[in-house]
Coordinates of C-alpha atoms and ligand atoms in Angstrom, one line a residue:
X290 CA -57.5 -5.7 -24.6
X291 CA -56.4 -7.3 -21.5
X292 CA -55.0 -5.5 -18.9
X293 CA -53.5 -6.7 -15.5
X294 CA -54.3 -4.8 -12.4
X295 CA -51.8 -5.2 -9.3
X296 CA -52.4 -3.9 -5.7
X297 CA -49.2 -4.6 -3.6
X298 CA -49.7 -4.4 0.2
X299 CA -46.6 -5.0 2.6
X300 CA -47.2 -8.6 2.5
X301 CA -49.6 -9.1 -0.5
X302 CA -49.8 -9.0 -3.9
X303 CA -53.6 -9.0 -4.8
X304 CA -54.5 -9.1 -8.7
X305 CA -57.2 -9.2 -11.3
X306 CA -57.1 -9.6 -15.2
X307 CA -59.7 -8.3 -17.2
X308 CA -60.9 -8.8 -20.7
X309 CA -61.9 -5.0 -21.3
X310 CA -64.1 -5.0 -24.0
X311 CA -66.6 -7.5 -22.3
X312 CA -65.4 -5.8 -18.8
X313 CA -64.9 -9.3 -17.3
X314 CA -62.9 -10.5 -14.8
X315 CA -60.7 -14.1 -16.5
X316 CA -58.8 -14.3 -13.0
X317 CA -58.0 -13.3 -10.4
X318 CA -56.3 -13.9 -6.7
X319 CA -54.0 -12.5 -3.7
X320 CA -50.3 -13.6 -2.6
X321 CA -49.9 -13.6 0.7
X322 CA -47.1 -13.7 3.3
X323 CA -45.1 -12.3 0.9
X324 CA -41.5 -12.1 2.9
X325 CA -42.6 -14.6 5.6
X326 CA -43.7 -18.3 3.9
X327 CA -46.1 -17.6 1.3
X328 CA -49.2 -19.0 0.2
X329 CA -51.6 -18.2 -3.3
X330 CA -55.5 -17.7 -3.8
X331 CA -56.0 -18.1 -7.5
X332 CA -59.6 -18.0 -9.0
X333 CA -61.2 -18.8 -12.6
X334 CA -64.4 -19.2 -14.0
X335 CA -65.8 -19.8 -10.2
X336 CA -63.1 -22.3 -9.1
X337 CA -60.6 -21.7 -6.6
X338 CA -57.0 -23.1 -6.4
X339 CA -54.7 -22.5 -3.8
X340 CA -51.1 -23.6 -2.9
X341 CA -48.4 -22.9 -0.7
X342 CA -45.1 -21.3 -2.3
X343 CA -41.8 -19.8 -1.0
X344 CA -42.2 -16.2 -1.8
X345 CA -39.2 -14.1 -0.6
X346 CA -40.5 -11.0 -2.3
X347 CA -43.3 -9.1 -4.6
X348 CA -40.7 -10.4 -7.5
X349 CA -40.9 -14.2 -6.9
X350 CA -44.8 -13.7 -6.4
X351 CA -45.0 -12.0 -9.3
X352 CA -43.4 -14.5 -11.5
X353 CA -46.1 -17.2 -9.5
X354 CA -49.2 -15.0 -10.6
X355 CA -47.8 -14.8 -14.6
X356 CA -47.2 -18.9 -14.5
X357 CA -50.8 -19.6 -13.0
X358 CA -52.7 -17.1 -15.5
X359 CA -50.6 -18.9 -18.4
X360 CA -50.4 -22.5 -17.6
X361 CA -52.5 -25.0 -19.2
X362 CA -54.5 -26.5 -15.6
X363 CA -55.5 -23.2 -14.1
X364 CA -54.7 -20.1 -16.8
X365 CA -56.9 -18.4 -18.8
X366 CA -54.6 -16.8 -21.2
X367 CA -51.6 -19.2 -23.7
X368 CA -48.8 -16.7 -22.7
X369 CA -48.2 -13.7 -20.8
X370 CA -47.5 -11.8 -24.3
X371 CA -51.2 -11.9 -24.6
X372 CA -51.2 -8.7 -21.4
X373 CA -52.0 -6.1 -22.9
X374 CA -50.9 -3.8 -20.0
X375 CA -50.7 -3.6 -16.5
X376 CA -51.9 -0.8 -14.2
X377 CA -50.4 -0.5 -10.5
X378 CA -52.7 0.7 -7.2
X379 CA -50.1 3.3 -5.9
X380 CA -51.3 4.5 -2.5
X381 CA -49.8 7.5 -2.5
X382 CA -49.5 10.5 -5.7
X383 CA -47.5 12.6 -3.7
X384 CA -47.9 16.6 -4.5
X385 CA -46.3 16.3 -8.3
X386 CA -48.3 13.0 -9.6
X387 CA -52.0 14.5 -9.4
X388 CA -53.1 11.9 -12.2
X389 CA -53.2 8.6 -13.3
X390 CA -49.2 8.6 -15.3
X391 CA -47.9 6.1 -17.8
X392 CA -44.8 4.9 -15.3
X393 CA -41.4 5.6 -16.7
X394 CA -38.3 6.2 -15.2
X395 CA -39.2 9.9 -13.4
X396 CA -42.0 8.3 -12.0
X397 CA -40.4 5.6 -10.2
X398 CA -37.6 8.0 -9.1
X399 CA -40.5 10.4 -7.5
X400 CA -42.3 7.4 -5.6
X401 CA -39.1 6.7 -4.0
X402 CA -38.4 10.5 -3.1
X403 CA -42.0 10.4 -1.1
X404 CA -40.8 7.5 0.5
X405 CA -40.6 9.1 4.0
X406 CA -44.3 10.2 3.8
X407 CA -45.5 6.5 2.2
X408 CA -43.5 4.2 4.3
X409 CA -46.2 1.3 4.6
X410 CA -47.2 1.6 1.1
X411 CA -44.7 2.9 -0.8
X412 CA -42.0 0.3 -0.7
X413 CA -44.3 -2.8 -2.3
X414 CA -46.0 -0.7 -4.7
X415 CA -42.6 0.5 -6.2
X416 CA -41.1 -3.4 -5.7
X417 CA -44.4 -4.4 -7.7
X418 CA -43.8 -2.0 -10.3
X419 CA -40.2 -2.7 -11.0
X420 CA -40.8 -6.3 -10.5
X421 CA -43.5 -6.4 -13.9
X422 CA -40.5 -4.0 -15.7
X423 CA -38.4 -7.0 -15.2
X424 CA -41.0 -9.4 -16.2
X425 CA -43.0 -8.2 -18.7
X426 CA -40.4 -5.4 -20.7
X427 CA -42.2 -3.3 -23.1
X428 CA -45.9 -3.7 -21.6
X429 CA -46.8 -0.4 -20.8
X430 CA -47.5 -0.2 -17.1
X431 CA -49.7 2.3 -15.1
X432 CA -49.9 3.9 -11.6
X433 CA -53.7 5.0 -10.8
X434 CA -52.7 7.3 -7.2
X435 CA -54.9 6.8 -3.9
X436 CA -54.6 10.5 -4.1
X437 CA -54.9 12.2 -7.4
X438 CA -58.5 12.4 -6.9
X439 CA -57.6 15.1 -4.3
X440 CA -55.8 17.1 -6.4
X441 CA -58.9 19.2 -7.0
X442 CA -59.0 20.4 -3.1
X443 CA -58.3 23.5 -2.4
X444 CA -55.3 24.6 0.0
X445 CA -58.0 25.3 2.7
X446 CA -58.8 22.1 3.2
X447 CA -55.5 20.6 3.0
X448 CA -53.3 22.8 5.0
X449 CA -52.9 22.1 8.6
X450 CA -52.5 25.0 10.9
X451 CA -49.0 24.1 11.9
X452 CA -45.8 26.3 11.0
X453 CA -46.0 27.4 7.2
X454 CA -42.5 25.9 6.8
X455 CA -43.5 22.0 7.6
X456 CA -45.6 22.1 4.9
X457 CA -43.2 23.8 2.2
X458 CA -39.9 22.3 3.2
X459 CA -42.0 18.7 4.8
X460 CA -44.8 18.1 2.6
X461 CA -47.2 17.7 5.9
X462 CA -50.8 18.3 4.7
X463 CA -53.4 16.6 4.1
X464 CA -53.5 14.5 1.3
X465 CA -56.4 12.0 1.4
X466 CA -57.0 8.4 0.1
X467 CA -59.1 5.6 -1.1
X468 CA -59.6 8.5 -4.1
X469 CA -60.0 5.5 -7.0
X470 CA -63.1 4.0 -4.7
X471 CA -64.6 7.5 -4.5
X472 CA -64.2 8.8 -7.9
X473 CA -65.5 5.6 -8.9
X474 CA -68.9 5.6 -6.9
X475 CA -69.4 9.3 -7.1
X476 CA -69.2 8.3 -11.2
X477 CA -71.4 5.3 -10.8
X478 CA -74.5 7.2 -8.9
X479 CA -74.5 9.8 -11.5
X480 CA -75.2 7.2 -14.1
X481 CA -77.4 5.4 -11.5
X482 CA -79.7 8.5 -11.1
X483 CA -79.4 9.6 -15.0
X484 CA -78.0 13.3 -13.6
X485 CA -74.6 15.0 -15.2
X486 CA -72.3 14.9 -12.1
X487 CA -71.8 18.4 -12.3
X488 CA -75.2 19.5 -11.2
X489 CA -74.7 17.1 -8.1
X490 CA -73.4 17.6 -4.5
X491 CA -72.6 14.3 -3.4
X492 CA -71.1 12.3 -0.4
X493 CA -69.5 9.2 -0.8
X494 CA -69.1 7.2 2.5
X495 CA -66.5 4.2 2.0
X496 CA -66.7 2.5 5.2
X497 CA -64.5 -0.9 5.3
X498 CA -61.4 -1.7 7.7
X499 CA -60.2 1.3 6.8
X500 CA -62.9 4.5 6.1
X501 CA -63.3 7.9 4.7
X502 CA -65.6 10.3 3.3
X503 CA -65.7 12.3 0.6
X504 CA -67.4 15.2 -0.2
X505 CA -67.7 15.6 -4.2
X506 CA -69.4 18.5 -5.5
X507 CA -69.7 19.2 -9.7
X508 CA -67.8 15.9 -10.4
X509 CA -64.7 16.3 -7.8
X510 CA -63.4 16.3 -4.7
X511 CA -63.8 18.8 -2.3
X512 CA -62.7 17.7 1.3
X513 CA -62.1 14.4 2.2
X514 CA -61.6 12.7 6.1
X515 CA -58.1 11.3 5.6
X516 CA -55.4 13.2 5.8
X517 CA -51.6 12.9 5.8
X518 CA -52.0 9.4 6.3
X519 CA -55.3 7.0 6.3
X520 CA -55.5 7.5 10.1
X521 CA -57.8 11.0 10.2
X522 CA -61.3 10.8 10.0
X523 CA -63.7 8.0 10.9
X524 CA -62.9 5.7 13.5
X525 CA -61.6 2.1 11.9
X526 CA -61.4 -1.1 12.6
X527 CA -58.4 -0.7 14.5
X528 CA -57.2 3.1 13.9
X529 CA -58.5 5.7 15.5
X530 CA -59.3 8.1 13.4
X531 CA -59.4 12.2 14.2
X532 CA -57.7 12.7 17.8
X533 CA -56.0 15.5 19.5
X534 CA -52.6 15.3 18.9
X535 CA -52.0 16.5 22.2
X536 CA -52.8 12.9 23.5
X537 CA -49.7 11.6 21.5
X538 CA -47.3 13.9 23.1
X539 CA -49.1 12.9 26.9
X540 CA -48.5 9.0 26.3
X541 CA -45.1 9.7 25.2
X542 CA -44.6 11.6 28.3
X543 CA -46.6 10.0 31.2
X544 CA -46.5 6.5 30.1
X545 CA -42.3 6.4 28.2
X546 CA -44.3 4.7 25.2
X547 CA -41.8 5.6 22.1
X548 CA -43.1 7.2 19.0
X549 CA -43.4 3.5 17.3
X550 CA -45.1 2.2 20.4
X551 CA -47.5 5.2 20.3
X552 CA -48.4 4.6 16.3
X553 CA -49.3 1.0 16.8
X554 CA -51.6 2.0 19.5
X555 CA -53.5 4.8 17.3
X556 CA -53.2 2.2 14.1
X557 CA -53.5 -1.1 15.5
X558 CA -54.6 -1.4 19.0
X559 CA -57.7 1.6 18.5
X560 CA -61.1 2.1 16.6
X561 CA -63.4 -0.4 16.8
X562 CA -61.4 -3.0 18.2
X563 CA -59.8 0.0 21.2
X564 CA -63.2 0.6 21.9
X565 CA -64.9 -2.8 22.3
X566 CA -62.0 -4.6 23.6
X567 CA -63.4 -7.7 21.1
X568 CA -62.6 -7.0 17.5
X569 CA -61.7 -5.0 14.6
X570 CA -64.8 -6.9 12.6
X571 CA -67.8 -5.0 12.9
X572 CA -69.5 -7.9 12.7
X573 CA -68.2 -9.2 15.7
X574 CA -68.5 -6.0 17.6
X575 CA -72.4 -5.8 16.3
X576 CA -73.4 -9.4 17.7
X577 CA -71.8 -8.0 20.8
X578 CA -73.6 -4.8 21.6
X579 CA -77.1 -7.6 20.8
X580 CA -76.2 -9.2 23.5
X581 CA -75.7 -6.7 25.7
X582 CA -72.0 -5.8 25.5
X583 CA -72.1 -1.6 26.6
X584 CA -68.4 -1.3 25.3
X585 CA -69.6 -3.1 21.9
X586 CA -72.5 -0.5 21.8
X587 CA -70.8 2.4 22.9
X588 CA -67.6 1.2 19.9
X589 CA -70.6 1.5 17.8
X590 CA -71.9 5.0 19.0
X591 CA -68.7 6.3 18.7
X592 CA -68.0 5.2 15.2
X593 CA -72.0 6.4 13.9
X594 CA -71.3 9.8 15.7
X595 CA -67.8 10.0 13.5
X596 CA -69.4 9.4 10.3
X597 CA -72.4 11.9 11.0
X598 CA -70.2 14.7 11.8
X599 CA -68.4 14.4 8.8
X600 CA -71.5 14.4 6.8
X601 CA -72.9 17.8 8.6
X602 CA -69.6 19.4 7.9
X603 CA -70.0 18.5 4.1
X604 CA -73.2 19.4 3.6
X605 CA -72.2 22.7 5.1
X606 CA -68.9 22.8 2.9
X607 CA -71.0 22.3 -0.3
X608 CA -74.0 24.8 1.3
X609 CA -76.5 22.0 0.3
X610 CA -76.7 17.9 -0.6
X611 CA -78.1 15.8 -3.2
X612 CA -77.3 12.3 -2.7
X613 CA -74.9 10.0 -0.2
X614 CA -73.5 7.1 -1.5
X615 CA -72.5 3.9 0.7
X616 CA -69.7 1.7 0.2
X617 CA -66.7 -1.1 0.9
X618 CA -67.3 -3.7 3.3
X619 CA -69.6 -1.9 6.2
X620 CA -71.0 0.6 3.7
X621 CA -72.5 -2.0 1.4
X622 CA -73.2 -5.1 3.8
X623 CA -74.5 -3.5 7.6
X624 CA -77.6 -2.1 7.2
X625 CA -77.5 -1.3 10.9
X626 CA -74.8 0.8 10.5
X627 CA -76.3 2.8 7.5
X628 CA -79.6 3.2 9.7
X629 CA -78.2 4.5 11.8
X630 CA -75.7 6.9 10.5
X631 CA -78.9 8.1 8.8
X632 CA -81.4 8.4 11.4
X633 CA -82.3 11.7 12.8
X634 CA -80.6 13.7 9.9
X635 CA -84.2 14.6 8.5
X636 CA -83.5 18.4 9.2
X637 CA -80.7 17.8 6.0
X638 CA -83.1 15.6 4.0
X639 CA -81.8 12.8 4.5
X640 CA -83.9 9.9 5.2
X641 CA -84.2 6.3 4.2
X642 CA -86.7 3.4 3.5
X643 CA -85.9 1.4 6.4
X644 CA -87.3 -2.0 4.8
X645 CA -85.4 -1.2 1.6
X646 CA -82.7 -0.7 3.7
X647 CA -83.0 -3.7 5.3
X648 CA -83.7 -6.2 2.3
X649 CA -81.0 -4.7 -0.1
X650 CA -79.5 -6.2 -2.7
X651 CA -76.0 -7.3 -2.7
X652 CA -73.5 -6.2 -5.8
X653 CA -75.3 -3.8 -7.5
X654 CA -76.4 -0.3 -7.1
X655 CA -79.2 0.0 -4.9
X656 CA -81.7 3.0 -3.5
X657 CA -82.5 3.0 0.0
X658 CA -84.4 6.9 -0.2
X659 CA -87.5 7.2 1.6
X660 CA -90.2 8.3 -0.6
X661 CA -90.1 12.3 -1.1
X662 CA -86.6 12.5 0.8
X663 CA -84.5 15.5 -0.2
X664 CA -81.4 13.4 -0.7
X665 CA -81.0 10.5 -2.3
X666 CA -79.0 7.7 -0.4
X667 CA -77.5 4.5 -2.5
X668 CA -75.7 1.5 -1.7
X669 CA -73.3 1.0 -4.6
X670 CA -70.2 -1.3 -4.6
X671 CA -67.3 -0.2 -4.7
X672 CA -64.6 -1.3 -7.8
X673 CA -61.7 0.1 -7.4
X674 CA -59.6 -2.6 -9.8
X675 CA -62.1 -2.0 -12.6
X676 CA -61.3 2.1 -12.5
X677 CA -57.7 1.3 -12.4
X678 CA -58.4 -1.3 -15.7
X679 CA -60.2 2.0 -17.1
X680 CA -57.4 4.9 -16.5
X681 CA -54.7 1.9 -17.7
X682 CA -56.6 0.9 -20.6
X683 CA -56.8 4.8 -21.6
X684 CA -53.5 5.5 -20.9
X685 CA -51.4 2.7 -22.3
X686 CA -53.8 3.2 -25.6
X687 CA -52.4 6.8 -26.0
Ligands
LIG268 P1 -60.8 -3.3 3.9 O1 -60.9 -1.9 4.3 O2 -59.8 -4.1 4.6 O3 -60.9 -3.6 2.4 P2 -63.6 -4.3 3.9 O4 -64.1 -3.3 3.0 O5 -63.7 -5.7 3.6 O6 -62.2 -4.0 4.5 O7 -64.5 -4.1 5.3 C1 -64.3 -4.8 6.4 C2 -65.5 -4.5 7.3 O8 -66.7 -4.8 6.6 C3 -65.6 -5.4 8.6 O9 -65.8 -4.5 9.7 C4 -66.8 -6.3 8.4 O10 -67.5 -6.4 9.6 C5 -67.6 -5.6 7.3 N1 -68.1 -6.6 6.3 C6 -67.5 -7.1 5.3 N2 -68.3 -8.0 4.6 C7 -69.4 -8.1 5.3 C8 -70.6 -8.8 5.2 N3 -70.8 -9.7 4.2 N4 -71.6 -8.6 6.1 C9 -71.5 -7.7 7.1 N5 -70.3 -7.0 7.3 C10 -69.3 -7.2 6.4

């Protein structure tokens, strides 16, 4: 079976076909600039093509990504018949879509209702969706939700003190993302450590651009750091994570900023790069603080001191911890970072092999626990297009 896995972004179309039963990737690529020029990454069997192309929308891309997997120089498939199916990353479930769904007509009506609450998101996803009904009609397609992996949290976690009524008649609560990356990683470390994922208490820390926890406990979710959007939590690259909201209100006031101009701040002028003053890259931020930088370090300190407070109030929430699980760009590749975030969290068990830590592995699952440790910490990358190829696979085989 091969199945087709999209991921639209604002300006991007980012895709990946897989040959299921051998789980392996035949191609894959992004579209970028979608809506402003336009240029393709496509990759196969190691090689990388790339060209510039006019694409006016996700459509037009679309129609790009189908030639280049099907034509004779760079395709790995004779015609696009040969798709089995196609499975869409939709950001955002909403309250009514708490799984992975078979997309039909109800289902693209309900992503547009939730609209108001998905505005970055939403509008590619559903252009991406009815772009491949155009294309490709008959293939069963598939929407695998940011947030269904919520849909286990209780309303404790997810209702926000305000009045009862913005939450009934305004859907405001917390609703949580990056669910596909957690589920998956929470999945893959019970395999990893040869334990049934119900006897474990688990949290998964996906730190990239943007970053979340997860607290899993028996298999799923239990709390997680996002909340209405992907701006609660951990500090970002460039959001800022948890904040009193009481600031927002005081920069609208003292400084005129309009509600836009106060959201780009907390989304794209904060986190890492706020901080620093250098860059949302925590690479960049890192060689900083070596040299000296004291914003650089103190961006840092501020981000390590995010993450840990999560983790105590997780371990609290599940009374007790078996394992932590790193991930996503930072997670899996700054071993600084995950040294940090760990040190001087012995009184909850947790405590690493610095060398291992150090001299990792890249790409596969790796333990970094220090010998007798009460909780097991991994490294294990993240795959969030190969879960999607999994729930699509299952679902368009129904
Ligand atoms: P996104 O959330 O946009 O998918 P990523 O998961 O790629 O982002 O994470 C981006 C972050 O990960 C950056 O801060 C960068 O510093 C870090 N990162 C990514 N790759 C590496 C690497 N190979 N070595 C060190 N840091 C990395």
């Amino acid at each position: 079976m091969k199945i087709l896995v999209l991921n639209a972004g604002s300006s991007s179309l980012k895709y990946q076909l897989f040959q299921m039963e051998s789980s392996e990737v035949l191609a894959k690529g992004t579209c970028e600039r979608i809506g402003a020029g336009g240029f393709i990454t496509h990759k196969r069997g190691g090689k990388s093509y790339t060209e510039e192309v006019d694409f006016p929308n996700h459509g037009v891309a679309l129609k790009k990504v189908l030639s280049l997997l099907s034509s004779k120089e760079y395709g790995v498939i004779a015609s696009i018949a040969e798709i089995d199916a196609v499975g869409h990353r939709v950001a955002h479930g909403g309250e009514m879509l708490k799984e992975s769904s078979v997309i039909t007509e109800s289902v693209i009506k309900y992503l547009e209702t939730i609209v108001p609450i998905n505005p970055l998101h939403g509008p590619p996803a559903i252009a991406g969706i009815k772009a491949c009904f155009a294309l490709m009609p008959g293939v069963p397609q598939v929407a695998v939700f940011d947030t269904s992996f919520y849909s286990t949290v209780e309303a404790s976690k997810y209702v926000y003190a305000l009045p009862y009524e913005f939450y009934e008649n305004d859907k405001i609560r917390r609703y949580g993302f990056h669910g596909t990356s957690h589920r998956y990683v929470s999945a893959k470390l019970a395999e990893v450590l040869g334990k049934p994922i119900e006897d474990l208490k688990i949290i998964t820390c996906h730190l990239g651009n943007g970053s979340s926890i997860t607290a899993v406990q028996g298999g799923k979710a239990i709390d997680t750091s996002m909340g209405f959007t992907p701006q609660e939590g951990v500090v970002m690259g460039t959001r800022v994570g948890s904040l009193d909201p009481t600031v927002v209100t005081y920069l609208m006031k003292t400084k005129g900023y309009s509600a836009q101009e106060v959201e780009d701040i907390l989304n794209k002028k904060s986190g890492l790069l706020g901080v620093s003053g250098i860059s949302n890259d925590l690479r960049n931020v890192v060689d900083e603080a070596n040299k000296g930088n004291k914003r650089a370090r103190l961006a840092i300190d501020v981000l390590i001191t995010s993450i840990k407070r999560l983790i105590g109030a997780y371990t609290a929430e599940m009374n007790g911890l078996d394992a932590i699980v790193f991930t996503a760009g930072i997670g899996e590749n700054q071993y600084n970072i995950r040294e940090m975030v760990c040190g001087n969290m012995s009184y909850l068990g947790i405590e690493i092999d610095t060398e291992k830590n150090a001299s990792f592995t890249r790409g596969i699952p790796f333990d970094i626990t220090k010998e007798g440790a009460k909780v097991s910490t991994w490294i294990i990358p993240t795959d969030e297009e190969y879960m999607i190829a999994i729930d699509t696979q299952r679902l368009a085989s129904k």
